[in-house]
Short mmCIF file of C-alpha atoms in Angstrom, two decimals:
data_model
loop_
_atom_site.label_atom_id
_atom_site.label_comp_id
_atom_site.label_asym_id
_atom_site.label_seq_id
_atom_site.Cartn_x
_atom_site.Cartn_y
_atom_site.Cartn_z
CA MET A 857 -0.41 0.23 0.11
CA ALA A 858 1.05 3.24 -0.72
CA ASP A 859 2.48 5.10 1.37
CA VAL A 860 0.60 8.48 1.92
CA HIS A 861 2.76 10.99 3.47
CA GLU A 862 4.53 10.63 -0.16
CA VAL A 863 0.79 12.10 -2.77
CA PRO A 864 -0.61 14.46 -2.27
CA ARG A 865 -3.60 15.64 0.48
CA PRO A 866 -5.82 17.89 0.11
CA ARG A 867 -6.60 20.02 3.33
CA ILE A 868 -10.03 19.63 3.63
CA ALA A 869 -13.00 20.09 5.68
CA THR A 870 -16.18 17.89 7.08
CA GLY A 871 -18.29 18.92 4.52
CA HIS A 872 -15.52 17.75 2.41
CA LEU A 873 -15.61 14.80 3.10
CA ALA A 874 -18.42 12.59 1.26
CA GLN A 875 -16.66 13.59 -1.87
CA ARG A 876 -13.05 12.01 -1.46
CA ILE A 877 -14.58 8.38 -0.56
CA GLY A 878 -10.94 6.65 -0.53
CA GLN A 879 -9.27 9.46 -0.95
CA PRO A 880 -5.87 10.72 0.61
CA VAL A 881 -5.96 13.44 2.31
CA CYS A 882 -5.06 15.64 5.90
CA PHE A 883 -8.16 17.11 8.13
CA VAL A 884 -7.23 20.04 11.19
CA GLY A 885 -9.89 19.88 13.93
CA ARG A 886 -10.48 19.95 17.07
CA VAL A 887 -10.51 17.00 19.21
CA GLU A 888 -14.29 16.79 20.87
CA LYS A 889 -14.43 13.16 22.11
CA ILE A 890 -11.92 10.34 22.82
CA HIS A 891 -13.31 6.56 22.27
CA PRO A 892 -12.25 4.70 25.26
CA THR A 893 -10.68 2.27 23.34
CA GLY A 894 -8.45 4.51 22.09
CA LYS A 895 -8.87 3.99 18.48
CA LEU A 896 -11.88 6.36 17.40
CA LEU A 897 -11.53 10.41 18.14
CA VAL A 898 -14.31 12.63 17.10
CA LEU A 899 -12.56 15.80 15.64
CA SER A 900 -14.77 19.44 14.82
CA ASP A 901 -13.41 21.57 11.55
CA GLY A 902 -13.61 25.03 12.24
CA GLU A 903 -17.23 25.37 10.76
CA GLY A 904 -17.70 23.00 14.05
CA LYS A 905 -19.87 19.87 11.88
CA HIS A 906 -17.90 16.70 13.73
CA ALA A 907 -15.76 14.04 11.07
CA THR A 908 -14.29 11.16 12.82
CA VAL A 909 -10.78 9.57 13.02
CA GLU A 910 -9.57 5.36 12.99
CA LEU A 911 -6.25 4.65 14.27
CA SER A 912 -5.31 1.38 13.35
CA GLU A 913 -2.82 1.75 16.75
CA PRO A 914 -4.93 3.12 19.63
CA LEU A 915 -3.51 6.43 21.16
CA ASP A 916 -0.24 5.97 23.38
CA GLU A 917 -0.31 8.87 24.14
CA GLU A 918 -3.13 12.22 26.15
CA ILE A 919 -4.66 14.08 23.10
CA SER A 920 -6.52 17.82 23.18
CA GLY A 921 -6.93 20.92 21.12
CA VAL A 922 -6.06 21.38 17.51
CA LEU A 923 -5.09 17.84 15.44
CA GLU A 924 -3.53 17.51 12.07
CA VAL A 925 -4.58 14.37 11.23
CA VAL A 926 -3.48 12.65 7.87
CA GLY A 927 -5.03 9.58 6.32
CA ARG A 928 -7.23 7.86 4.29
CA VAL A 929 -10.95 8.73 4.44
CA THR A 930 -13.16 4.87 4.34
CA ASN A 931 -16.36 4.18 3.00
CA GLN A 932 -17.92 5.68 5.58
CA ALA A 933 -16.74 8.94 5.70
CA THR A 934 -14.69 8.67 8.28
CA ILE A 935 -11.24 9.13 8.59
CA MET A 936 -8.55 6.44 8.41
CA CYS A 937 -5.64 8.26 10.16
CA MET A 938 -1.94 7.14 8.49
CA SER A 939 -0.24 9.96 10.97
CA TYR A 940 -1.12 12.55 13.02
CA VAL A 941 0.00 16.06 15.35
CA GLN A 942 -0.85 18.10 17.39
CA PHE A 943 -0.84 21.73 16.30
CA ARG A 944 1.06 24.18 19.49
CA GLU A 945 -1.49 26.47 21.36
CA ASP A 946 1.69 26.53 23.69
CA LYS A 947 1.68 30.57 22.90
CA SER A 948 -1.33 31.53 20.70
CA PRO A 949 -4.38 29.67 20.69
CA PHE A 950 -5.42 28.34 16.99
CA ASP A 951 -7.75 30.73 15.05
CA LEU A 952 -9.72 27.31 13.78
CA GLU A 953 -12.10 29.66 12.16
CA LEU A 954 -10.12 31.23 10.13
CA TYR A 955 -8.26 28.57 8.73
CA ASN A 956 -12.06 27.28 7.76
CA GLU A 957 -11.48 30.26 6.27
CA ALA A 958 -8.71 29.74 5.14
CA LEU A 959 -9.53 26.37 2.89
CA LYS A 960 -12.54 27.89 1.00
CA ILE A 961 -9.76 30.16 -0.86
CA ILE A 962 -8.20 27.45 -0.87
CA HIS A 963 -10.15 25.29 -2.90
CA GLU A 964 -11.82 28.02 -4.72
CA PHE A 965 -8.32 28.83 -5.91
CA PRO A 966 -7.05 25.26 -6.72
CA GLU A 967 -4.84 27.21 -9.63
CA TYR A 968 -3.07 29.25 -7.05
CA PHE A 969 -2.46 25.93 -4.21
CA PRO A 970 -2.25 22.91 -5.60
CA PHE A 971 -2.79 19.64 -4.71
CA GLY A 972 -0.33 17.93 -6.33
CA GLY B 1135 23.59 38.09 -10.45
CA GLY B 1136 23.77 39.32 -13.94
CA PHE B 1137 22.08 38.72 -17.40
CA ALA B 1138 24.47 36.40 -18.90
CA SER B 1139 24.11 36.36 -22.68
CA LEU B 1140 22.25 33.64 -24.40
CA ALA B 1141 23.47 31.91 -27.46
CA GLY B 1142 21.47 31.45 -30.05
CA THR B 1143 18.29 33.50 -28.42
CA GLN B 1144 18.65 36.13 -30.88
CA ALA B 1145 15.15 36.32 -33.04
CA GLU B 1146 13.17 35.90 -29.94
CA LYS B 1147 14.43 38.40 -26.80
CA LYS B 1148 12.09 37.72 -24.40
CA GLN B 1149 12.09 39.91 -21.79
CA ARG B 1150 13.67 39.15 -18.08
CA ILE B 1151 11.05 39.92 -15.66
CA ARG B 1152 12.32 38.50 -12.40
CA SER B 1153 10.89 38.85 -8.90
CA GLN B 1154 13.65 40.48 -6.32
CA ASN B 1155 11.12 39.04 -3.87
CA ILE B 1156 10.92 36.24 -1.75
CA VAL B 1157 7.73 34.78 -2.97
CA PRO B 1158 6.05 32.07 -0.43
CA CYS B 1159 4.83 28.24 -2.38
CA THR B 1160 3.75 25.46 -2.20
CA VAL B 1161 5.59 22.13 -2.52
CA SER B 1162 4.00 21.21 -5.85
CA GLN B 1163 4.46 25.34 -7.37
CA LEU B 1164 7.98 24.65 -6.48
CA LEU B 1165 8.31 21.27 -8.63
CA ALA B 1166 6.24 22.92 -11.01
CA ALA B 1167 8.30 25.29 -12.09
CA GLU B 1168 9.59 25.28 -15.34
CA GLN B 1169 13.15 26.01 -14.90
CA VAL B 1170 15.42 27.28 -18.08
CA ASP B 1171 19.46 27.20 -17.68
CA GLU B 1172 20.12 28.04 -14.14
CA THR B 1173 16.22 29.66 -14.04
CA PHE B 1174 13.44 28.94 -12.21
CA ARG B 1175 9.89 29.97 -13.61
CA ILE B 1176 6.21 30.10 -12.31
CA HIS B 1177 3.57 32.06 -14.21
CA ASP B 1178 6.58 33.10 -16.00
CA VAL B 1179 8.28 34.78 -13.46
CA GLU B 1180 11.70 34.40 -12.73
CA ILE B 1181 11.96 32.84 -8.96
CA SER B 1182 14.70 32.55 -7.22
CA GLN B 1183 14.08 33.50 -2.83
CA VAL B 1184 11.26 31.45 -1.54
CA THR B 1185 9.45 30.72 1.13
CA VAL B 1186 7.38 27.16 2.31
CA MET B 1187 6.01 26.23 5.48
CA GLY B 1188 5.62 22.38 6.10
CA ILE B 1189 6.29 19.32 9.14
CA ILE B 1190 10.47 18.28 9.30
CA ARG B 1191 9.22 14.27 8.16
CA HIS B 1192 13.07 13.79 8.29
CA ALA B 1193 16.06 15.24 9.09
CA GLU B 1194 19.73 13.96 7.94
CA LYS B 1195 22.46 15.62 9.84
CA ALA B 1196 26.20 15.58 8.10
CA PRO B 1197 29.56 17.68 8.95
CA THR B 1198 28.51 20.81 7.00
CA ASN B 1199 24.84 20.08 6.61
CA ILE B 1200 21.58 19.23 7.73
CA LEU B 1201 19.60 18.07 5.79
CA TYR B 1202 15.55 17.83 6.09
CA LYS B 1203 12.50 16.41 3.99
CA VAL B 1204 9.71 19.20 4.42
CA ASP B 1205 5.77 18.45 3.76
CA ASP B 1206 2.76 21.01 3.42
CA MET B 1207 0.75 17.87 2.51
CA THR B 1208 0.47 19.30 -1.84
CA ALA B 1209 3.46 16.65 -3.20
CA ALA B 1210 5.83 14.82 -1.16
CA PRO B 1211 8.07 15.74 0.81
CA MET B 1212 10.51 17.66 -0.41
CA ASP B 1213 14.97 18.07 0.44
CA VAL B 1214 15.94 20.82 2.11
CA ARG B 1215 19.25 21.84 3.05
CA GLN B 1216 20.94 23.97 4.83
CA TRP B 1217 24.59 24.46 5.03
CA VAL B 1218 26.54 23.70 9.05
CA ASP B 1219 28.45 27.05 9.53
CA THR B 1220 31.40 24.80 10.86
CA ASP B 1221 33.06 28.17 12.56
CA GLU B 1222 29.42 28.90 15.21
CA ALA B 1223 28.72 27.03 17.97
CA GLY B 1224 25.16 26.10 18.85
CA GLY B 1225 22.26 28.73 18.58
CA GLU B 1226 22.44 28.68 14.32
CA ASN B 1227 23.04 24.97 13.58
CA VAL B 1228 20.57 22.69 16.18
CA VAL B 1229 19.07 20.13 14.42
CA VAL B 1230 14.95 20.90 14.02
CA PRO B 1231 13.32 17.91 15.09
CA PRO B 1232 10.98 15.82 12.98
CA GLY B 1233 7.15 16.53 13.48
CA THR B 1234 8.32 19.81 13.83
CA TYR B 1235 5.80 22.78 12.11
CA VAL B 1236 9.20 25.21 9.98
CA LYS B 1237 8.69 28.05 7.75
CA VAL B 1238 11.84 28.10 5.18
CA ALA B 1239 13.30 30.28 3.54
CA GLY B 1240 15.64 29.10 0.32
CA HIS B 1241 15.96 28.99 -3.06
CA LEU B 1242 15.35 26.56 -5.39
CA ARG B 1243 17.65 24.52 -7.02
CA SER B 1244 17.09 21.19 -9.41
CA PHE B 1245 19.85 18.56 -9.59
CA GLN B 1246 19.93 15.96 -11.99
CA ASN B 1247 16.29 16.73 -12.28
CA LYS B 1248 14.81 16.83 -8.87
CA LYS B 1249 13.88 20.15 -7.06
CA SER B 1250 15.54 20.69 -3.90
CA LEU B 1251 15.61 23.99 -1.70
CA VAL B 1252 18.81 24.88 0.34
CA ALA B 1253 17.76 26.94 2.95
CA PHE B 1254 18.98 30.41 4.15
CA LYS B 1255 17.10 30.52 7.06
CA ILE B 1256 14.78 27.39 9.30
CA MET B 1257 11.95 29.03 11.60
CA PRO B 1258 9.97 26.62 14.26
CA LEU B 1259 6.85 28.25 13.46
CA GLU B 1260 6.13 29.39 17.25
CA ASN B 1261 2.21 30.14 16.31
CA MET B 1262 0.50 28.57 14.28
CA ASN B 1263 -1.58 30.84 12.89
CA GLU B 1264 1.39 31.60 10.77
CA PHE B 1265 0.60 28.74 8.66
CA THR B 1266 -3.53 29.92 7.71
CA THR B 1267 -1.43 33.08 7.36
CA HIS B 1268 1.05 31.37 5.02
CA ILE B 1269 -1.87 29.42 2.91
CA LEU B 1270 -3.59 33.04 2.41
CA GLU B 1271 -0.14 34.41 1.02
CA ILE B 1272 0.36 32.57 -0.95
CA VAL B 1273 -3.00 32.70 -3.46
CA ASN B 1274 -2.52 36.26 -2.54
CA ALA B 1275 0.89 36.13 -4.21
CA HIS B 1276 0.56 33.50 -6.66
CA MET B 1277 -2.44 35.57 -7.80
CA ILE B 1278 -1.06 39.01 -8.55
CA LEU B 1279 1.49 37.02 -10.44
CA ARG B 1280 -0.83 36.23 -12.17
CA LYS B 1281 -2.26 38.90 -13.04
CA ASN B 1282 1.75 40.37 -13.47
CA LEU B 1283 1.74 38.19 -16.26
CA MET B 1284 -1.71 39.25 -17.58
CA SER B 1285 -1.29 42.48 -17.58
CA ALA B 1286 0.96 45.51 -19.74
CA SER B 1287 -0.70 48.30 -17.71
CA ARG B 1288 1.27 49.20 -14.54
CA MET B 1289 -0.48 47.35 -11.88
CA PRO B 1290 -2.55 48.04 -8.93
CA GLN B 1291 -0.79 47.73 -5.33
CA SER B 1292 -0.74 44.18 -3.87
CA PHE B 1293 -3.22 42.96 -0.89
CA SER B 1294 -0.91 44.07 1.94
CA SER B 1295 -1.12 41.84 4.53
CA GLY B 1296 -0.10 44.06 7.20
CA GLY B 1297 -3.12 43.94 9.15
CA ILE B 1298 -3.09 40.93 10.01
CA GLY B 1299 -0.14 40.58 12.64
CA GLU B 1300 3.57 41.15 11.51
CA MET B 1301 3.34 39.09 9.12
CA GLY B 1302 4.04 42.20 6.11
CA GLY B 1303 4.14 41.32 2.21
CA TYR B 1304 7.16 41.05 0.76
CA GLY B 1305 9.73 43.93 0.54
CA GLY B 1306 12.06 45.57 -1.96
CA GLY B 1307 10.27 47.10 -4.93
CA GLY B 1308 11.95 45.88 -8.43
CA SER B 1309 10.15 44.64 -11.51
CA LEU B 1310 6.34 43.50 -8.66
CA PRO B 1311 4.84 45.93 -6.55
CA VAL B 1312 4.23 43.13 -4.13
CA ASN B 1313 5.60 45.51 -1.82
CA GLY B 1314 3.86 44.84 2.01
CA LEU B 1315 6.87 47.06 3.47
CA THR B 1316 6.49 49.38 6.07
CA ALA B 1317 8.22 53.09 4.95
CA HIS B 1318 10.90 52.13 7.31
CA GLN B 1319 11.74 49.06 6.22
CA SER B 1320 11.45 49.90 3.02
CA GLN B 1321 14.27 52.40 3.57
CA VAL B 1322 16.35 50.60 6.36
CA LEU B 1323 16.16 47.16 3.62
CA ASN B 1324 18.01 49.77 0.78
CA LEU B 1325 20.53 50.86 2.70
CA ILE B 1326 21.61 47.45 3.72
CA LYS B 1327 20.85 46.34 -0.28
CA ASN B 1328 23.04 49.04 -1.21
CA CYS B 1329 25.98 48.58 1.20
CA PRO B 1330 29.06 47.81 -0.79
CA VAL B 1331 31.00 45.91 2.51
CA PRO B 1332 31.45 42.66 2.79
CA GLU B 1333 30.51 42.34 6.56
CA GLY B 1334 27.12 44.16 5.01
CA MET B 1335 25.61 47.59 7.47
CA SER B 1336 25.48 47.90 10.37
CA LEU B 1337 23.59 49.25 13.13
CA GLN B 1338 25.02 51.72 13.86
CA GLU B 1339 25.13 52.86 10.68
CA LEU B 1340 21.87 52.63 9.52
CA LYS B 1341 21.18 55.12 12.63
CA LEU B 1342 23.63 57.53 10.89
CA GLN B 1343 22.29 57.08 7.56
CA LEU B 1344 18.54 57.83 9.04
CA GLN B 1345 18.90 60.47 11.09
CA ASN B 1346 14.94 61.16 11.31
CA MET B 1347 14.32 56.90 12.72
CA SER B 1348 15.17 55.35 16.40
CA MET B 1349 17.26 53.39 17.22
CA SER B 1350 14.13 50.84 17.91
CA THR B 1351 12.72 51.81 15.00
CA ILE B 1352 15.61 50.48 13.30
CA LYS B 1353 15.81 47.37 15.27
CA GLN B 1354 12.25 46.24 15.06
CA ALA B 1355 12.84 47.07 11.24
CA VAL B 1356 16.33 44.91 10.92
CA GLU B 1357 14.54 41.73 13.73
CA PHE B 1358 10.95 41.72 10.87
CA LEU B 1359 13.02 42.35 7.71
CA SER B 1360 15.58 39.22 9.15
CA SER B 1361 12.68 37.18 9.69
CA GLU B 1362 11.65 37.28 6.67
CA GLY B 1363 14.11 36.88 4.78
CA HIS B 1364 14.83 39.80 3.32
CA ILE B 1365 19.18 40.22 5.65
CA TYR B 1366 20.87 37.69 7.14
CA SER B 1367 23.17 38.46 10.16
CA THR B 1368 26.63 38.15 9.25
CA VAL B 1369 30.00 39.03 11.21
CA ASP B 1370 27.29 39.58 14.31
CA ASP B 1371 24.22 41.31 14.82
CA ASP B 1372 24.65 44.05 14.65
CA HIS B 1373 26.64 43.86 10.69
CA TYR B 1374 23.30 42.89 8.09
CA LYS B 1375 23.81 41.54 4.22
CA SER B 1376 20.15 41.71 2.01
CA THR B 1377 19.61 38.14 0.86
CA ASP B 1378 19.23 39.38 -3.28
CA ALA B 1379 22.15 39.00 -4.95
CA GLU B 1380 22.90 41.98 -7.36
#
């Protein structure tokens, strides 16, 4: 299976998941819920819409705040996570709503922000 | 750099439009840049110095350089090489760990058809909102590059991103009026650019030349220009040269 980190991973919000089944994506959202098994997360995007993220291995650390998830969209429009990173917010909180606005712009102008 | 004469292109003397600015780009845009001899073009504008923002996926330290792989999700991670100053101990040459989001300022290179960056500055992001701003600045800059290409007449002023904190514009003047620098920053940058001395211009000299600017204003301008990659310190933190090679 091709390493998803070597291909373009369009930045998307929850609303885009259904159109990208099977595709590699990059999703940024705030942690809302962590399933007791540690294998399922619910993140909210900049519009407050929830997305479900599945992990192949249970979490081995405490996570909270804003996560950037790289993975593939499943048939159920969840994200199968291949890797994630926590955005640092020790100096300033991350403005997720502004990020969502930026997403709208890059989706409107793909010629100036190409994925691939 | 000079305008080397190209043999055999007598018939079509294409006007060479060169961006004197540091252009924010995605890795995908850098990979797609066309190479003609030693130069690279995006939207038909020659680019040299660029900034990218991404996450470090890999870091490898060698005696003379550090090789990073920087990933901004638009393509596979790009090789970014930073030459290590073997004289200087500490500070400048600490390896940034994988998993860190960074801003890279550097020059685009190509070797054996593989593109890479040679970085003159790699800075970890402390505020991830800068990343959001960078995304917007990329769209802005490339839209302007494209518009300049399309229109033959004088360009409208750029959308200065000065409204969003300290993430100011792409300085210098030159062929593209993408100048988001304040008047003070422009003045300081121009003096530094025109300084012929090898070790660059000192803060004291700047103060002598800019009589109506306070030292703290000058220092602020220098700090901003340095963080944006327009200038770099030379023999010490009081001396600066412009990164724009003339």
